[in-house]
Coordinates of N, CA and C in Angstrom, one line a residue:
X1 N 6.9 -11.8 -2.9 CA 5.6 -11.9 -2.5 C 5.5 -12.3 -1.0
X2 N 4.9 -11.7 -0.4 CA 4.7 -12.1 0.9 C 3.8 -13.0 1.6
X3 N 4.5 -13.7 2.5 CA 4.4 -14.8 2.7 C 3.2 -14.4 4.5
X4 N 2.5 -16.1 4.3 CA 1.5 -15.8 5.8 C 2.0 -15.7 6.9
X5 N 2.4 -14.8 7.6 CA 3.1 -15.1 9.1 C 2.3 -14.5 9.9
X6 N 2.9 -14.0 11.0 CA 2.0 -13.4 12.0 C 1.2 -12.5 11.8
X7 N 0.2 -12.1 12.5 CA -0.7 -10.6 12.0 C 0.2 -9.9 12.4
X8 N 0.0 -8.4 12.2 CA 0.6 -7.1 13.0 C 0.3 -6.3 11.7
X9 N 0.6 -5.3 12.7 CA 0.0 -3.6 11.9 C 1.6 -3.1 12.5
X10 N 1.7 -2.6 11.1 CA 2.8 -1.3 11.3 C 2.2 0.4 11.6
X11 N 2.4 0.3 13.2 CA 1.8 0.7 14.1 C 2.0 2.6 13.6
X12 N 3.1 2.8 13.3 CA 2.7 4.1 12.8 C 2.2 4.3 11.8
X13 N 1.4 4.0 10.6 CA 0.4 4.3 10.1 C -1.1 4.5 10.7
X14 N -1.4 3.7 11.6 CA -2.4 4.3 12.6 C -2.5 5.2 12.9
X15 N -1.1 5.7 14.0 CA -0.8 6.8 14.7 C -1.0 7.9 13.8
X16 N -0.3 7.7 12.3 CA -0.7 8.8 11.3 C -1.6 9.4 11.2
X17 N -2.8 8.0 10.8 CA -4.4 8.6 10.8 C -5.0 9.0 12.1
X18 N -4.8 8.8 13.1 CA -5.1 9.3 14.1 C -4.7 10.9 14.2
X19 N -3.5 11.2 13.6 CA -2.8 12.3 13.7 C -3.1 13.4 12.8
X20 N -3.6 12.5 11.4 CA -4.3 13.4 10.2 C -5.5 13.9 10.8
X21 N -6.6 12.8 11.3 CA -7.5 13.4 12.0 C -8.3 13.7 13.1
X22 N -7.0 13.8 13.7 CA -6.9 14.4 14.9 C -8.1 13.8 16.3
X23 N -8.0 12.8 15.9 CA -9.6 12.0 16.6 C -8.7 10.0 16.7
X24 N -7.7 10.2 17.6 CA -7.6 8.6 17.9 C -8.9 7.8 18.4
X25 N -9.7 8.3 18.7 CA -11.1 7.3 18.6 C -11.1 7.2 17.7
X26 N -11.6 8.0 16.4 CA -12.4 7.4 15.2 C -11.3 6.5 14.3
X27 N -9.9 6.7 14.9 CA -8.3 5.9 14.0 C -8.8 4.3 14.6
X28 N -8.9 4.2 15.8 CA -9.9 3.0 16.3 C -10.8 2.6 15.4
X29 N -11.6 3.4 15.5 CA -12.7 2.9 15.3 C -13.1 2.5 13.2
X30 N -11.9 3.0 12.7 CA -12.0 3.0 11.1 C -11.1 1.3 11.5
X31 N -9.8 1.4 12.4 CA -9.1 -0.4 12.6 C -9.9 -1.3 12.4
X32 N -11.1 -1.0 13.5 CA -12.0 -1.8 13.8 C -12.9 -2.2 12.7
X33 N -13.3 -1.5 12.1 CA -14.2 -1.8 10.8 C -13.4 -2.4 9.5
X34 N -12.0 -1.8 9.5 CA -11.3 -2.5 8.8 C -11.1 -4.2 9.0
X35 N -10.8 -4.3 10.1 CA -11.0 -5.7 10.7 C -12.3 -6.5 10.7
X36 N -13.1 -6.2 10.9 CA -14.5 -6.8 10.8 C -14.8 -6.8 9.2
X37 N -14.3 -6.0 8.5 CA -15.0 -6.0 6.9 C -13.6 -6.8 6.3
X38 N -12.7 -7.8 6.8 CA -12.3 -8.6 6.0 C -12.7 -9.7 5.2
X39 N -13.6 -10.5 6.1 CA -13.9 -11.8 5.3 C -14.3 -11.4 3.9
X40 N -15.6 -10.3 4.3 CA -16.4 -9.8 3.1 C -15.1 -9.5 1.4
X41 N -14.1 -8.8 2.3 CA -13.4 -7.9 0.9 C -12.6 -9.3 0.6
X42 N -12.2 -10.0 1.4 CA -11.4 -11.4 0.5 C -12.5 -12.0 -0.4
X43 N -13.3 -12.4 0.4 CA -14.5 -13.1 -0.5 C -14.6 -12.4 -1.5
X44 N -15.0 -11.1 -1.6 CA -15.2 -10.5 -3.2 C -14.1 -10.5 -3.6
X45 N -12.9 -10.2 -3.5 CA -11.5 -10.7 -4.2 C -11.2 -11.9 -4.8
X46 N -11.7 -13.0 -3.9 CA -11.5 -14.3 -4.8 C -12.3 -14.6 -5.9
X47 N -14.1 -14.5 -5.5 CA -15.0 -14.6 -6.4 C -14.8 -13.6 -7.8
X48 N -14.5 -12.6 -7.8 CA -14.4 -11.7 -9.1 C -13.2 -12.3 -10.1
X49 N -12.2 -12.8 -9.3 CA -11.0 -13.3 -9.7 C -11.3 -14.6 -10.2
X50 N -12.3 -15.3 -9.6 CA -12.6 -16.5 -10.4 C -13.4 -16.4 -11.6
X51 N -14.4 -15.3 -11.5 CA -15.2 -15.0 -12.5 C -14.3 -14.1 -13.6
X52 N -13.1 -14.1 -13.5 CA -12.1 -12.7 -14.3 C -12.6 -12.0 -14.9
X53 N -13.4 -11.1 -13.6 CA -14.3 -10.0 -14.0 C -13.0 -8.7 -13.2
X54 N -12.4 -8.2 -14.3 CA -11.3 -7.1 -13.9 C -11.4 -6.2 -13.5
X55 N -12.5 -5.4 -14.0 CA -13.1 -4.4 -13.2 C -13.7 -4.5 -12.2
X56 N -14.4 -5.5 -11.6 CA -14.8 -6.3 -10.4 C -13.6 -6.6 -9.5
X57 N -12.9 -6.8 -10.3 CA -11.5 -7.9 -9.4 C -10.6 -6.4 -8.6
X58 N -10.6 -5.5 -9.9 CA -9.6 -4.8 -9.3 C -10.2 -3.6 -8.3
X59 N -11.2 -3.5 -8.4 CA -12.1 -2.4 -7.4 C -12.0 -3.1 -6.2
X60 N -12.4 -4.4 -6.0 CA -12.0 -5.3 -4.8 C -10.7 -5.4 -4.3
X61 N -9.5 -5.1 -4.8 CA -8.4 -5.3 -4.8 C -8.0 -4.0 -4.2
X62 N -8.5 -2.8 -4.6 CA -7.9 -1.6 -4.5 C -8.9 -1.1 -3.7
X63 N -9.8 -1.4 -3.1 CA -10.2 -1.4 -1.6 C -9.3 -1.7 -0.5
X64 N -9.2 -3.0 -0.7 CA -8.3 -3.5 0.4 C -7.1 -2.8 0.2
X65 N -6.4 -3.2 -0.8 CA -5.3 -2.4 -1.0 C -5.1 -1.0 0.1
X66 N -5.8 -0.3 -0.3 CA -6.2 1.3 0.7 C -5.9 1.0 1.9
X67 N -7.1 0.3 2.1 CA -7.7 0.5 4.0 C -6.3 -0.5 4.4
X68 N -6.2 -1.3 3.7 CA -4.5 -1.8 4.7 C -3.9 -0.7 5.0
X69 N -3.1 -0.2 3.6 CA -2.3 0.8 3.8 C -2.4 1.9 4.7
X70 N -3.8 2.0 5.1 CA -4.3 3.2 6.0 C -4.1 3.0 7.4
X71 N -4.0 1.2 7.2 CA -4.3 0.7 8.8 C -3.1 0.0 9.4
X72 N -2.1 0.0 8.5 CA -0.8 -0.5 8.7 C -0.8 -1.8 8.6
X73 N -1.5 -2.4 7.8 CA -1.6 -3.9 7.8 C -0.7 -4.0 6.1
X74 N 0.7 -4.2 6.8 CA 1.8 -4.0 5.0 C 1.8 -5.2 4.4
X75 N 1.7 -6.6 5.2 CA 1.8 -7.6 4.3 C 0.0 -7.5 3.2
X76 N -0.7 -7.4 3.9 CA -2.2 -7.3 3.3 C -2.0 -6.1 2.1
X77 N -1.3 -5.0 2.0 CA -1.0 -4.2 0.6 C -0.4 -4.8 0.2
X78 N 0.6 -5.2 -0.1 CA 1.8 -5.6 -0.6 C 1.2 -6.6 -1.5
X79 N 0.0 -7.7 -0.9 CA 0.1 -9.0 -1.6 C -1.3 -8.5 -2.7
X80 N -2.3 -7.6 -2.0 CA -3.0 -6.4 -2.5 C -2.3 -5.6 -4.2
X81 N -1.2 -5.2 -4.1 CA -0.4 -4.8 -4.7 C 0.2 -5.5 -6.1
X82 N 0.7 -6.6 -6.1 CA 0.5 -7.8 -6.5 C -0.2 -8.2 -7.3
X83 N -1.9 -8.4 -6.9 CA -2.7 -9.1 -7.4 C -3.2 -7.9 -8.3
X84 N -3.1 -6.5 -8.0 CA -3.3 -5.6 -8.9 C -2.8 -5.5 -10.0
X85 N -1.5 -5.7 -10.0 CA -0.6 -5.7 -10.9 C -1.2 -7.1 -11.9
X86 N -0.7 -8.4 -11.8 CA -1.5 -9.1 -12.3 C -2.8 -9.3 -13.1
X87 N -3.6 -8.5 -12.6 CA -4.8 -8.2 -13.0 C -4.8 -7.2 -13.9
X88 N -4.1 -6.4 -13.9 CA -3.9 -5.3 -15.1 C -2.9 -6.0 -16.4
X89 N -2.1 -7.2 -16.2 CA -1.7 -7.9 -17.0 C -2.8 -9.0 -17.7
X90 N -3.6 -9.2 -16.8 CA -4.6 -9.7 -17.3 C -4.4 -11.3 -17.2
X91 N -3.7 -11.6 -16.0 CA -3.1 -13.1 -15.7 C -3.7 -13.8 -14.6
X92 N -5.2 -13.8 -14.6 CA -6.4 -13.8 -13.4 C -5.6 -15.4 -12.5
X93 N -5.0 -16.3 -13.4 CA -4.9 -17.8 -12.8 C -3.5 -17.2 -11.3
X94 N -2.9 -16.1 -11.8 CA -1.8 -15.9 -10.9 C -2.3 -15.3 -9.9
X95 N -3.0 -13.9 -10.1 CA -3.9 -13.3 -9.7 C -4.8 -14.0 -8.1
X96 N -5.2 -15.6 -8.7 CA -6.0 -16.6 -7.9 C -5.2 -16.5 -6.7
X97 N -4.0 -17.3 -7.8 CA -3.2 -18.4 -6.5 C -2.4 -16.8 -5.3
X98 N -2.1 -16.0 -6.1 CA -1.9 -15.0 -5.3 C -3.0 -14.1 -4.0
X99 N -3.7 -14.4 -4.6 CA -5.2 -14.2 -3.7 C -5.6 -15.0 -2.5
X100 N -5.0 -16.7 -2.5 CA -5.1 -17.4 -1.9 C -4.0 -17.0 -0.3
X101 N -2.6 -16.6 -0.6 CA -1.7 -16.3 0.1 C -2.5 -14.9 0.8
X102 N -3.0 -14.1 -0.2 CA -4.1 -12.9 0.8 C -4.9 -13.5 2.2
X103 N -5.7 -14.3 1.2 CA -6.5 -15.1 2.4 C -5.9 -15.4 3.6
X104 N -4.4 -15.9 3.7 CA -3.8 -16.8 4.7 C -3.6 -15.4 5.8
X105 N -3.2 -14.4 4.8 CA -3.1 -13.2 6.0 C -4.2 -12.5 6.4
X106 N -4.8 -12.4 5.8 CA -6.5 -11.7 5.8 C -6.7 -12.8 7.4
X107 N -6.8 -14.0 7.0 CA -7.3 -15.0 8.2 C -6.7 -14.9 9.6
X108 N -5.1 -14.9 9.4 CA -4.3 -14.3 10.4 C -4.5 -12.6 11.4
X109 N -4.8 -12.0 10.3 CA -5.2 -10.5 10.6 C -6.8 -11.0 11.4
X110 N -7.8 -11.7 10.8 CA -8.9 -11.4 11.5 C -8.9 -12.1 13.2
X111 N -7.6 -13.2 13.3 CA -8.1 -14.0 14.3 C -7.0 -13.3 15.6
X112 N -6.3 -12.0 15.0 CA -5.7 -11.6 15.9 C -6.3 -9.9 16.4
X113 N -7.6 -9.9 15.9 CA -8.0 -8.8 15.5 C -8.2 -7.9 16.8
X114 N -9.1 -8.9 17.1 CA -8.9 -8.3 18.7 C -7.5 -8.0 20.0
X115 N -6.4 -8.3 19.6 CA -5.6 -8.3 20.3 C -4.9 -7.1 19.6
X116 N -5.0 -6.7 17.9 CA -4.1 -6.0 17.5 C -5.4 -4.8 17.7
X117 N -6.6 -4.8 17.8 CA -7.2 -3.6 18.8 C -7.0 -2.6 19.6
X118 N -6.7 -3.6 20.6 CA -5.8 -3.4 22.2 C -4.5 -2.9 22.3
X119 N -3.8 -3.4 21.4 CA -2.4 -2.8 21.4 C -2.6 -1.3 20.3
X120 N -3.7 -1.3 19.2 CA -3.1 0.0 18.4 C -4.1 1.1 19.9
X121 N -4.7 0.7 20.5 CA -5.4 1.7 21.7 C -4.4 2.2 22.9
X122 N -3.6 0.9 23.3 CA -2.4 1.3 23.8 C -1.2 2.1 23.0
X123 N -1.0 1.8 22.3 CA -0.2 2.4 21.2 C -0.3 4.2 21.1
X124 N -1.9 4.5 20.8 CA -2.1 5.8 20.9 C -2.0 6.1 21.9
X125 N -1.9 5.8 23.2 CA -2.1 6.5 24.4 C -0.9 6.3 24.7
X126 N 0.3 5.7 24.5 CA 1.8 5.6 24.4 C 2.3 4.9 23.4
X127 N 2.9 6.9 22.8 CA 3.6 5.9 21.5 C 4.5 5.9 21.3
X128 N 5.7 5.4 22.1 CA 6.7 5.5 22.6 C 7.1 3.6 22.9
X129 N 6.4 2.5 22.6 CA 6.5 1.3 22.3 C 6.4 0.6 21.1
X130 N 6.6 -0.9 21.1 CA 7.2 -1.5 20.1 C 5.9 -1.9 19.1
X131 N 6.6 -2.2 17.6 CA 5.2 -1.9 16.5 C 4.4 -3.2 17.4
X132 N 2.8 -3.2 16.4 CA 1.9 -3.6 16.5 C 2.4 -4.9 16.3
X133 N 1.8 -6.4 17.0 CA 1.9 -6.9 17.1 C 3.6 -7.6 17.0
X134 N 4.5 -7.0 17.2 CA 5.9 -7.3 17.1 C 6.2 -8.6 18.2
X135 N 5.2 -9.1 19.2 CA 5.9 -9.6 20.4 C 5.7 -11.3 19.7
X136 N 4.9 -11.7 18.2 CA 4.2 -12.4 18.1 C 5.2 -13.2 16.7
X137 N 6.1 -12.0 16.4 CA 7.6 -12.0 15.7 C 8.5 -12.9 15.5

């Protein structure tokens, strides 16, 4: 299970979507909304999880789940991943406490959000340097 450390985006998944659609502005600009619509998707991840409403819990789950994966943010799938699994076992208390560890990176991700911005903008425009937030390692 992964644990809260630094933010960072594994920088080539960006570049991917940028590459799928052919538009590194709009690979920006989906980061960006990814980043700004955290608080909201934790908050509905905890709340459904406390209410062990599973079909609630897991739609919230497998939101984030995605747009991490989309956006290179692997500890935020991973722990996404997890709470999925859980939740299909139908083990909402693990589920929680696992949710909580989300949060720590979710929080980490938002308060670096603007810096890992900057670097996936740099990144596209040379990508031929080191992953997303790596210096912070």
């Amino acid at each position: 299970m992964p644990e809260c450390g630094p933010a960072r985006l594994e920088r080539k998944r960006i570049r991917h979507l940028a590459e799928d659609i052919e538009n590194p502005t709009a690979a920006l600009n989906f980061l960006g909304d990814f980043l700004s619509m955290l608080p909201g998707r934790i908050t509905r991840i905890l709340d459904t999880l406390a209410e062990r409403d599973a079909k609630r819990a897991m739609d919230a789950t497998l939101s984030l789940k995605i747009t991490s994966a989309m956006t290179g943010a692997v500890e935020a799938e991973s722990c996404c991943r997890h709470i999925e699994f859980l939740i299909r076992c139908e083990r909402f208390e693990e589920a929680a406490e696992t949710a909580q560890i989300l949060r720590g990176i979710v929080t980490a991700l938002m308060a670096a959000g603007p810096e890992l911005l900057l670097e996936a903008r740099s990144d596209l425009d040379n990508p031929d340097v080191q992953p997303i937030g790596s210096s912070r390692q």
